[in-house]
């Protein structure tokens, strides 16, 4: 069985760059396949973008900016409502494309990726009318002050391959809702749903050039976008190592910068937790999107009285899951995004065998799954806190479990990585969970759950996980300039402070 993508080769015959409202081929002279990771077979081969395509996309966005930036909030809101409807109309095709290019189970696409992206569009359609500042008032007795929120200009965004549609939505929607225009570089491995998002924007009547897509490789296209003089802001989601490079390129031009980087989320289980809930939450939180999620539960710290039962419960539940064809509604885990990434994940586990115990999983499957980039749910115990598998981002279906004794120790271990994107705490004691939510250094802390997100609430990290917020009204802090306007209200020609001595 295979997910049926509607004739991708014919659909993108004109090219996989979307610039100024039109599709066109790239100009790099290099071709790139989009591969189905479940079968290893190519779905589409296309011409990559080059730096010249970035220049054209930025120019198109600059041409569109005056009209879009001066549109009323109501007009932008109405356009985003039409975009929401267009995305909803193409939902089946979005599900198929996201599943095929990423290897995601259709169930995940139908229940999370696609409806979540549509909900994001609906949220920002409303939020576009609420670019609020402080109330106008006489903060100085002789002046009236007010605050304006104004667009930054052209926003350049660089998105990863793990959630291509959601990342397109998270990057583009707040930017254009605030009156900016956008140039998005999706991953060259997974460009299809970002292109479909841009097509939906065109179908919804957004002016040509408001949304542009350049599908190219990071070292040339991403780098050129990050350093482009026509870009006012760079928003990047990806690894911390690449994020550092993007930051250097962006700050050379004094650009606004938004970074959502790696994560190594702790899953902290106190001894009064609901054990069954914690076991199920750990498996779900560790394995969503085959573990290719920067907020996935990767390090479970379990207070010693529950430790053995937790490990046994997680091992049993992991072993019961179905790994297989993404098109089958019964599939729990599909493949990883590529064979190269699968081998990277396997390398972490293989090296861990020298210092830890692989309780379940940990072997590349054969048989019917041999052709795909599959890796099974994997549980590791006995690793030291300073070991590679505990400290580094694996980005696959791998959970490590470590015991702790005191609450102080558990919190210290949870905070003991460079990252700070997400965390969860499991306990029936509101004082324990309250302390944990205060002391865990992460941009999102869940209590007795792990992984849910919602359009109204912000997403973003601390420390090596970056800074800035996606989703929610807080994202307008990233995508707007705040201007103070101060007007004299006395009419006095010569004021006392005008003296020069």
PDB file of N, CA and C in Angstrom, residues 1-5 36 38 91-115 289-290 322 324-335 374:
ATOM      1  N   UNK A   1       0.854  -1.183   0.000  1.00  0.00           N
ATOM      2  CA  UNK A   1       0.000   0.000   0.000  1.00  0.00           C
ATOM      3  C   UNK A   1       0.893   1.237   0.000  1.00  0.00           C
ATOM      4  N   UNK A   2       0.512   2.288  -0.710  1.00  0.00           N
ATOM      5  CA  UNK A   2       1.279   3.528  -0.726  1.00  0.00           C
ATOM      6  C   UNK A   2       0.319   4.700  -0.735  1.00  0.00           C
ATOM      7  N   UNK A   3       0.735   5.787  -0.109  1.00  0.00           N
ATOM      8  CA  UNK A   3      -0.055   7.005  -0.155  1.00  0.00           C
ATOM      9  C   UNK A   3      -0.036   7.531  -1.579  1.00  0.00           C
ATOM     10  N   UNK A   4      -1.182   7.892  -2.111  1.00  0.00           N
ATOM     11  CA  UNK A   4      -1.273   8.336  -3.493  1.00  0.00           C
ATOM     12  C   UNK A   4      -1.152   9.859  -3.565  1.00  0.00           C
ATOM     13  N   UNK A   5      -0.018  10.329  -4.038  1.00  0.00           N
ATOM     14  CA  UNK A   5       0.198  11.749  -4.241  1.00  0.00           C
ATOM     15  C   UNK A   5      -0.230  12.094  -5.657  1.00  0.00           C
ATOM     16  N   UNK A  36      10.484   9.100  -1.271  1.00  0.00           N
ATOM     17  CA  UNK A  36       9.589   8.493  -0.289  1.00  0.00           C
ATOM     18  C   UNK A  36      10.432   7.627   0.646  1.00  0.00           C
ATOM     19  N   UNK A  38       9.645   5.646   2.902  1.00  0.00           N
ATOM     20  CA  UNK A  38       9.087   4.319   3.201  1.00  0.00           C
ATOM     21  C   UNK A  38       9.533   3.274   2.182  1.00  0.00           C
ATOM     22  N   UNK A  91      -6.909  19.943   1.903  1.00  0.00           N
ATOM     23  CA  UNK A  91      -6.446  19.066   2.992  1.00  0.00           C
ATOM     24  C   UNK A  91      -6.058  17.662   2.540  1.00  0.00           C
ATOM     25  N   UNK A  92      -6.875  16.970   1.733  1.00  0.00           N
ATOM     26  CA  UNK A  92      -6.478  15.605   1.340  1.00  0.00           C
ATOM     27  C   UNK A  92      -5.146  15.564   0.607  1.00  0.00           C
ATOM     28  N   UNK A  93      -4.916  16.528  -0.278  1.00  0.00           N
ATOM     29  CA  UNK A  93      -3.641  16.558  -1.002  1.00  0.00           C
ATOM     30  C   UNK A  93      -2.487  16.917  -0.078  1.00  0.00           C
ATOM     31  N   UNK A  94      -2.732  17.801   0.889  1.00  0.00           N
ATOM     32  CA  UNK A  94      -1.693  18.135   1.855  1.00  0.00           C
ATOM     33  C   UNK A  94      -1.304  16.913   2.683  1.00  0.00           C
ATOM     34  N   UNK A  95      -2.301  16.126   3.106  1.00  0.00           N
ATOM     35  CA  UNK A  95      -2.036  14.897   3.862  1.00  0.00           C
ATOM     36  C   UNK A  95      -1.176  13.951   3.038  1.00  0.00           C
ATOM     37  N   UNK A  96      -1.554  13.745   1.783  1.00  0.00           N
ATOM     38  CA  UNK A  96      -0.818  12.816   0.930  1.00  0.00           C
ATOM     39  C   UNK A  96       0.615  13.279   0.710  1.00  0.00           C
ATOM     40  N   UNK A  97       0.794  14.574   0.410  1.00  0.00           N
ATOM     41  CA  UNK A  97       2.135  15.087   0.132  1.00  0.00           C
ATOM     42  C   UNK A  97       3.012  15.032   1.377  1.00  0.00           C
ATOM     43  N   UNK A  98       2.454  15.401   2.531  1.00  0.00           N
ATOM     44  CA  UNK A  98       3.252  15.389   3.756  1.00  0.00           C
ATOM     45  C   UNK A  98       3.655  13.972   4.129  1.00  0.00           C
ATOM     46  N   UNK A  99       2.757  13.032   3.953  1.00  0.00           N
ATOM     47  CA  UNK A  99       3.063  11.641   4.281  1.00  0.00           C
ATOM     48  C   UNK A  99       4.143  11.084   3.361  1.00  0.00           C
ATOM     49  N   UNK A 100       4.026  11.348   2.065  1.00  0.00           N
ATOM     50  CA  UNK A 100       4.966  10.770   1.109  1.00  0.00           C
ATOM     51  C   UNK A 100       6.357  11.360   1.258  1.00  0.00           C
ATOM     52  N   UNK A 101       6.464  12.681   1.400  1.00  0.00           N
ATOM     53  CA  UNK A 101       7.807  13.270   1.423  1.00  0.00           C
ATOM     54  C   UNK A 101       8.531  13.055   2.746  1.00  0.00           C
ATOM     55  N   UNK A 102       7.781  12.848   3.834  1.00  0.00           N
ATOM     56  CA  UNK A 102       8.395  12.695   5.158  1.00  0.00           C
ATOM     57  C   UNK A 102       8.370  11.270   5.686  1.00  0.00           C
ATOM     58  N   UNK A 103       7.487  10.428   5.148  1.00  0.00           N
ATOM     59  CA  UNK A 103       7.287   9.109   5.727  1.00  0.00           C
ATOM     60  C   UNK A 103       6.376   9.117   6.939  1.00  0.00           C
ATOM     61  N   UNK A 104       5.631  10.191   7.130  1.00  0.00           N
ATOM     62  CA  UNK A 104       4.726  10.277   8.288  1.00  0.00           C
ATOM     63  C   UNK A 104       3.528   9.355   8.104  1.00  0.00           C
ATOM     64  N   UNK A 105       3.090   8.683   9.147  1.00  0.00           N
ATOM     65  CA  UNK A 105       1.828   7.960   9.052  1.00  0.00           C
ATOM     66  C   UNK A 105       0.688   8.912   8.684  1.00  0.00           C
ATOM     67  N   UNK A 106      -0.202   8.452   7.815  1.00  0.00           N
ATOM     68  CA  UNK A 106      -1.317   9.318   7.414  1.00  0.00           C
ATOM     69  C   UNK A 106      -2.129   9.741   8.638  1.00  0.00           C
ATOM     70  N   UNK A 107      -2.183   8.889   9.642  1.00  0.00           N
ATOM     71  CA  UNK A 107      -2.942   9.237  10.840  1.00  0.00           C
ATOM     72  C   UNK A 107      -2.390  10.498  11.497  1.00  0.00           C
ATOM     73  N   UNK A 108      -1.058  10.615  11.563  1.00  0.00           N
ATOM     74  CA  UNK A 108      -0.441  11.813  12.139  1.00  0.00           C
ATOM     75  C   UNK A 108      -0.731  13.031  11.276  1.00  0.00           C
ATOM     76  N   UNK A 109      -0.644  12.870   9.964  1.00  0.00           N
ATOM     77  CA  UNK A 109      -0.919  13.995   9.066  1.00  0.00           C
ATOM     78  C   UNK A 109      -2.367  14.454   9.175  1.00  0.00           C
ATOM     79  N   UNK A 110      -3.284  13.490   9.241  1.00  0.00           N
ATOM     80  CA  UNK A 110      -4.709  13.823   9.282  1.00  0.00           C
ATOM     81  C   UNK A 110      -5.140  14.402  10.621  1.00  0.00           C
ATOM     82  N   UNK A 111      -4.479  13.980  11.709  1.00  0.00           N
ATOM     83  CA  UNK A 111      -4.926  14.389  13.034  1.00  0.00           C
ATOM     84  C   UNK A 111      -4.108  15.529  13.632  1.00  0.00           C
ATOM     85  N   UNK A 112      -2.902  15.783  13.073  1.00  0.00           N
ATOM     86  CA  UNK A 112      -2.018  16.758  13.710  1.00  0.00           C
ATOM     87  C   UNK A 112      -1.461  17.778  12.716  1.00  0.00           C
ATOM     88  N   UNK A 113      -0.656  17.327  11.764  1.00  0.00           N
ATOM     89  CA  UNK A 113       0.061  18.263  10.898  1.00  0.00           C
ATOM     90  C   UNK A 113      -0.869  19.180  10.118  1.00  0.00           C
ATOM     91  N   UNK A 114      -1.812  18.595   9.394  1.00  0.00           N
ATOM     92  CA  UNK A 114      -2.655  19.408   8.513  1.00  0.00           C
ATOM     93  C   UNK A 114      -3.688  20.213   9.292  1.00  0.00           C
ATOM     94  N   UNK A 115      -4.472  19.617  10.184  1.00  0.00           N
ATOM     95  CA  UNK A 115      -5.423  20.455  10.925  1.00  0.00           C
ATOM     96  C   UNK A 115      -4.740  21.493  11.816  1.00  0.00           C
ATOM     97  N   UNK A 289       6.158  11.544  15.500  1.00  0.00           N
ATOM     98  CA  UNK A 289       6.922  11.837  14.287  1.00  0.00           C
ATOM     99  C   UNK A 289       8.218  11.030  14.245  1.00  0.00           C
ATOM    100  N   UNK A 290       8.150   9.798  14.745  1.00  0.00           N
ATOM    101  CA  UNK A 290       9.322   8.912  14.835  1.00  0.00           C
ATOM    102  C   UNK A 290      10.460   9.558  15.613  1.00  0.00           C
ATOM    103  N   UNK A 322       3.153  -0.678  16.191  1.00  0.00           N
ATOM    104  CA  UNK A 322       3.270  -1.117  14.807  1.00  0.00           C
ATOM    105  C   UNK A 322       4.151  -0.148  14.033  1.00  0.00           C
ATOM    106  N   UNK A 324       5.617   0.531  10.331  1.00  0.00           N
ATOM    107  CA  UNK A 324       5.362   0.051   8.980  1.00  0.00           C
ATOM    108  C   UNK A 324       4.858   1.107   8.035  1.00  0.00           C
ATOM    109  N   UNK A 325       4.066   0.678   7.080  1.00  0.00           N
ATOM    110  CA  UNK A 325       3.606   1.480   5.958  1.00  0.00           C
ATOM    111  C   UNK A 325       2.867   2.730   6.452  1.00  0.00           C
ATOM    112  N   UNK A 326       3.330   3.929   6.099  1.00  0.00           N
ATOM    113  CA  UNK A 326       2.643   5.149   6.547  1.00  0.00           C
ATOM    114  C   UNK A 326       1.199   5.252   6.070  1.00  0.00           C
ATOM    115  N   UNK A 327       0.873   4.592   4.937  1.00  0.00           N
ATOM    116  CA  UNK A 327      -0.486   4.677   4.407  1.00  0.00           C
ATOM    117  C   UNK A 327      -1.482   3.826   5.186  1.00  0.00           C
ATOM    118  N   UNK A 328      -1.012   2.928   6.006  1.00  0.00           N
ATOM    119  CA  UNK A 328      -1.885   2.048   6.781  1.00  0.00           C
ATOM    120  C   UNK A 328      -2.340   2.778   8.042  1.00  0.00           C
ATOM    121  N   UNK A 329      -3.638   2.965   8.237  1.00  0.00           N
ATOM    122  CA  UNK A 329      -4.114   3.674   9.440  1.00  0.00           C
ATOM    123  C   UNK A 329      -3.710   3.008  10.748  1.00  0.00           C
ATOM    124  N   UNK A 330      -3.345   1.721  10.701  1.00  0.00           N
ATOM    125  CA  UNK A 330      -2.936   1.019  11.919  1.00  0.00           C
ATOM    126  C   UNK A 330      -1.479   1.286  12.282  1.00  0.00           C
ATOM    127  N   UNK A 331      -0.722   1.940  11.411  1.00  0.00           N
ATOM    128  CA  UNK A 331       0.701   2.187  11.666  1.00  0.00           C
ATOM    129  C   UNK A 331       0.885   3.244  12.738  1.00  0.00           C
ATOM    130  N   UNK A 332       1.730   2.931  13.717  1.00  0.00           N
ATOM    131  CA  UNK A 332       2.082   3.893  14.765  1.00  0.00           C
ATOM    132  C   UNK A 332       3.327   4.690  14.411  1.00  0.00           C
ATOM    133  N   UNK A 333       4.305   4.039  13.804  1.00  0.00           N
ATOM    134  CA  UNK A 333       5.577   4.679  13.456  1.00  0.00           C
ATOM    135  C   UNK A 333       5.917   4.409  12.012  1.00  0.00           C
ATOM    136  N   UNK A 334       6.179   5.487  11.264  1.00  0.00           N
ATOM    137  CA  UNK A 334       6.679   5.331   9.916  1.00  0.00           C
ATOM    138  C   UNK A 334       8.200   5.389   9.911  1.00  0.00           C
ATOM    139  N   UNK A 335       8.805   5.536   8.749  1.00  0.00           N
ATOM    140  CA  UNK A 335      10.257   5.613   8.660  1.00  0.00           C
ATOM    141  C   UNK A 335      10.770   6.969   9.097  1.00  0.00           C
ATOM    142  N   UNK A 374      13.544   2.833   8.078  1.00  0.00           N
ATOM    143  CA  UNK A 374      12.863   2.540   9.347  1.00  0.00           C
ATOM    144  C   UNK A 374      13.858   2.345  10.488  1.00  0.00           C
TER     145      UNK A 374
END
